[in-house]
Coordinates of N, CA and C in Angstrom, one line a residue:
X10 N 26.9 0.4 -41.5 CA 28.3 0.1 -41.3 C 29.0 1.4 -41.0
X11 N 29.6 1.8 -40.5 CA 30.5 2.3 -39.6 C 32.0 2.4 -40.1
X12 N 32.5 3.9 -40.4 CA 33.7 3.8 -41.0 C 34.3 3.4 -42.6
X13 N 35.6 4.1 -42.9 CA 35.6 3.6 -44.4 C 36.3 1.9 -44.6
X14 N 35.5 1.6 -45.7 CA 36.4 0.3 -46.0 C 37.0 -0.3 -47.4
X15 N 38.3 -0.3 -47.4 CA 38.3 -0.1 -48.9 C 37.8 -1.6 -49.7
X16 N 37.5 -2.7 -49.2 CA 37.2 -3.7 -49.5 C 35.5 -3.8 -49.9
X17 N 34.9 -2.7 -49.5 CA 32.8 -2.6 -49.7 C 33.1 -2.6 -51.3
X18 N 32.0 -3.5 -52.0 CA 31.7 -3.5 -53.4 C 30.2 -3.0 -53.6
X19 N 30.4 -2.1 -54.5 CA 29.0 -1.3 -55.0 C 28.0 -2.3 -55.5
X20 N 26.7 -2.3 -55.1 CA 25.7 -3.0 -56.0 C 25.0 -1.2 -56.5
X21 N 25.3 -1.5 -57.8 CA 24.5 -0.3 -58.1 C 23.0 -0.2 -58.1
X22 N 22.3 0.7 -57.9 CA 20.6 0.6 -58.8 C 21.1 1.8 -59.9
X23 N 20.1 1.2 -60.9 CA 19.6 2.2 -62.2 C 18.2 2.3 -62.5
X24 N 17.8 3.1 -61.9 CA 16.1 3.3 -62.3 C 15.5 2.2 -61.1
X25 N 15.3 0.9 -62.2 CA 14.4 0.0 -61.4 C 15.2 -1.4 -61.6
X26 N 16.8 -1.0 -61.9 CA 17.6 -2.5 -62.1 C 18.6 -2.5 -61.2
X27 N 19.3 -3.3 -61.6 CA 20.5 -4.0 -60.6 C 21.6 -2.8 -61.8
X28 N 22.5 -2.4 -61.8 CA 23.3 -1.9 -62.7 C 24.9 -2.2 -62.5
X29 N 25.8 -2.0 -62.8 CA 27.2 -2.3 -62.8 C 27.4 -3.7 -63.0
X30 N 28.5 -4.1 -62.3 CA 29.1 -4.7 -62.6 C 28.3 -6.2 -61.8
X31 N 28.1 -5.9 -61.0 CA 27.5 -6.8 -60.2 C 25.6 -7.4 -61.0
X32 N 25.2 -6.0 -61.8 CA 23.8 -6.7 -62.8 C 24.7 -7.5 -63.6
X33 N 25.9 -7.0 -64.2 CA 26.1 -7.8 -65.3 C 26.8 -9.3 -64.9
X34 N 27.0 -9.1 -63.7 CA 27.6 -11.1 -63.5 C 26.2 -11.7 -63.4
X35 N 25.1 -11.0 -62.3 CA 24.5 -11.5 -62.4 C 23.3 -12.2 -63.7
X36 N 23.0 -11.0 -64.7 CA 22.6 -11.5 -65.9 C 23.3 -12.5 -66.5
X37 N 24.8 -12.6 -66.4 CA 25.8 -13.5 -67.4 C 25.5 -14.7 -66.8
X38 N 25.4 -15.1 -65.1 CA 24.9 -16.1 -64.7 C 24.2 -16.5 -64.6
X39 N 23.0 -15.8 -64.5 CA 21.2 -16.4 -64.8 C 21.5 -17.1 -66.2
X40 N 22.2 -16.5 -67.2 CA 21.7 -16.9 -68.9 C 23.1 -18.1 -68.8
X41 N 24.1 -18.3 -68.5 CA 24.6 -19.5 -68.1 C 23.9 -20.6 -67.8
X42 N 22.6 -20.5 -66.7 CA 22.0 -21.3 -66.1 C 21.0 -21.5 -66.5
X43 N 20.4 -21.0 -67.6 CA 19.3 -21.0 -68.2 C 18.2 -20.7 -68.0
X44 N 18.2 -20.0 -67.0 CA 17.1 -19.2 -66.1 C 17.1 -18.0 -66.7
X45 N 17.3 -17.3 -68.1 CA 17.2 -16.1 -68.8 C 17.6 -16.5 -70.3
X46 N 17.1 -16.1 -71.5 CA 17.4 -16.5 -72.6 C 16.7 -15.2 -73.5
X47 N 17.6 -14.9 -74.8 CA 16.9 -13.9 -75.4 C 16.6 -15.2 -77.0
X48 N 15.7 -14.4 -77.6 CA 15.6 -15.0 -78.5 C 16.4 -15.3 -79.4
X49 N 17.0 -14.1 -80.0 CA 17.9 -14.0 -81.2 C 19.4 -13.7 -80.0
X50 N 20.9 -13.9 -80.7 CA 21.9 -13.2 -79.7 C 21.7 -12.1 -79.8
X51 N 21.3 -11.1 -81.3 CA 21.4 -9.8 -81.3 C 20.2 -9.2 -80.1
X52 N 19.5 -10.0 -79.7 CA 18.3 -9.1 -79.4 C 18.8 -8.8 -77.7
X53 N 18.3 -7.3 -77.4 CA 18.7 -6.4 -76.4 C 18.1 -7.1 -75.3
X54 N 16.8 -8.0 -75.2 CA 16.4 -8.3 -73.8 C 16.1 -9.4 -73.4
X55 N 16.4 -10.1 -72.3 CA 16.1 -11.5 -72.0 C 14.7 -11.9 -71.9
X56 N 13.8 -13.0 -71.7 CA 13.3 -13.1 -71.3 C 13.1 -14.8 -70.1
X57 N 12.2 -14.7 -68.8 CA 12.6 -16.2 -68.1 C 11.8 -17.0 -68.5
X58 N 12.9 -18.4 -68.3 CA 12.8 -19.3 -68.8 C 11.4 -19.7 -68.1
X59 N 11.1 -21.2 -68.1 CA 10.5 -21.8 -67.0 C 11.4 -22.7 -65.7
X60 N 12.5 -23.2 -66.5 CA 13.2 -23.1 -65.4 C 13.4 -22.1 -64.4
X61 N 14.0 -20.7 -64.5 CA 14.1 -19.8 -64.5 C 13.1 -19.3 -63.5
X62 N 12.1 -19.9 -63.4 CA 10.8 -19.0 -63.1 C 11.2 -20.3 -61.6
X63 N 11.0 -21.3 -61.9 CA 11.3 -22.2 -60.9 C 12.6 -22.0 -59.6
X64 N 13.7 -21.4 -60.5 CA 14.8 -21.8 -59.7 C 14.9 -20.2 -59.0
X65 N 14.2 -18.9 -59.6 CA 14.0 -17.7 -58.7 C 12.8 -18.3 -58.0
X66 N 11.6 -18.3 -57.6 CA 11.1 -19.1 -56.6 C 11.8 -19.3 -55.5
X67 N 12.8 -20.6 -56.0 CA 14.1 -21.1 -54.9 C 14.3 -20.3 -54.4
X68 N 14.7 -18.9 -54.7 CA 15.4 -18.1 -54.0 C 14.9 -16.6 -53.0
X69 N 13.2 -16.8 -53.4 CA 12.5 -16.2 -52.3 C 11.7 -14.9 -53.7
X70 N 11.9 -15.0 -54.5 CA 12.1 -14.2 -56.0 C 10.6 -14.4 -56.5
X71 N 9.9 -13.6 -56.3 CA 7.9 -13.9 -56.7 C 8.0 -12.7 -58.2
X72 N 8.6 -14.1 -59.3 CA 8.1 -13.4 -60.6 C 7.1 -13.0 -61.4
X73 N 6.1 -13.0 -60.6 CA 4.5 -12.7 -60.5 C 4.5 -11.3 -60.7
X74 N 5.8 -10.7 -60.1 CA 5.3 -9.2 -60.0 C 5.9 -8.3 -61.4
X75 N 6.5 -9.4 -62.5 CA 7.4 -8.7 -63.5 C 6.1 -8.8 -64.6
X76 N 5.6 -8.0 -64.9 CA 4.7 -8.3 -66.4 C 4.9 -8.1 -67.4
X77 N 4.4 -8.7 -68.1 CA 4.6 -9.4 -69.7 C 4.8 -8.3 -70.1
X78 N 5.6 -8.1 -71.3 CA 5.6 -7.3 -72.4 C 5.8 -8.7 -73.5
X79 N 5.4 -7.7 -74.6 CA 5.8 -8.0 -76.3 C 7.0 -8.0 -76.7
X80 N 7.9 -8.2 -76.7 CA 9.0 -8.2 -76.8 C 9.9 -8.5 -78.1

């Protein structure tokens, strides 16, 4: 793109994630949709559902490449 524009919205990266504002709609919407769920509320990390696993699929998203942890 070419030129300033005051209308461009940042997709951040952090490390190896989506970050700002735009990770966080996106996380708030996956777990809306039930395509992300943590165990407990308190607990820090999601994990996907089977839905989840189905409806990224849909969207060209090969969750094959994310490995398990213990969580």
């Amino acid at each position: 793109m070419s030129g300033k524009s005051t209308s461009m919205k940042p997709a951040k990266m952090c490390y190896s994630h989506i970050g700002g504002k735009l990770g966080q709609l996106l996380a708030e919407t996956f777990a809306d949709k039930g395509w992300i769920v943590k165990n407990k509320p308190a607990d820090k990390h999601f994990h996907i559902t089977e839905l989840g696993q189905k409806e990224f699929k849909k969207l060209g998203i090969d969750t094959s490449q994310i490995k398990s942890e213990d969580l």
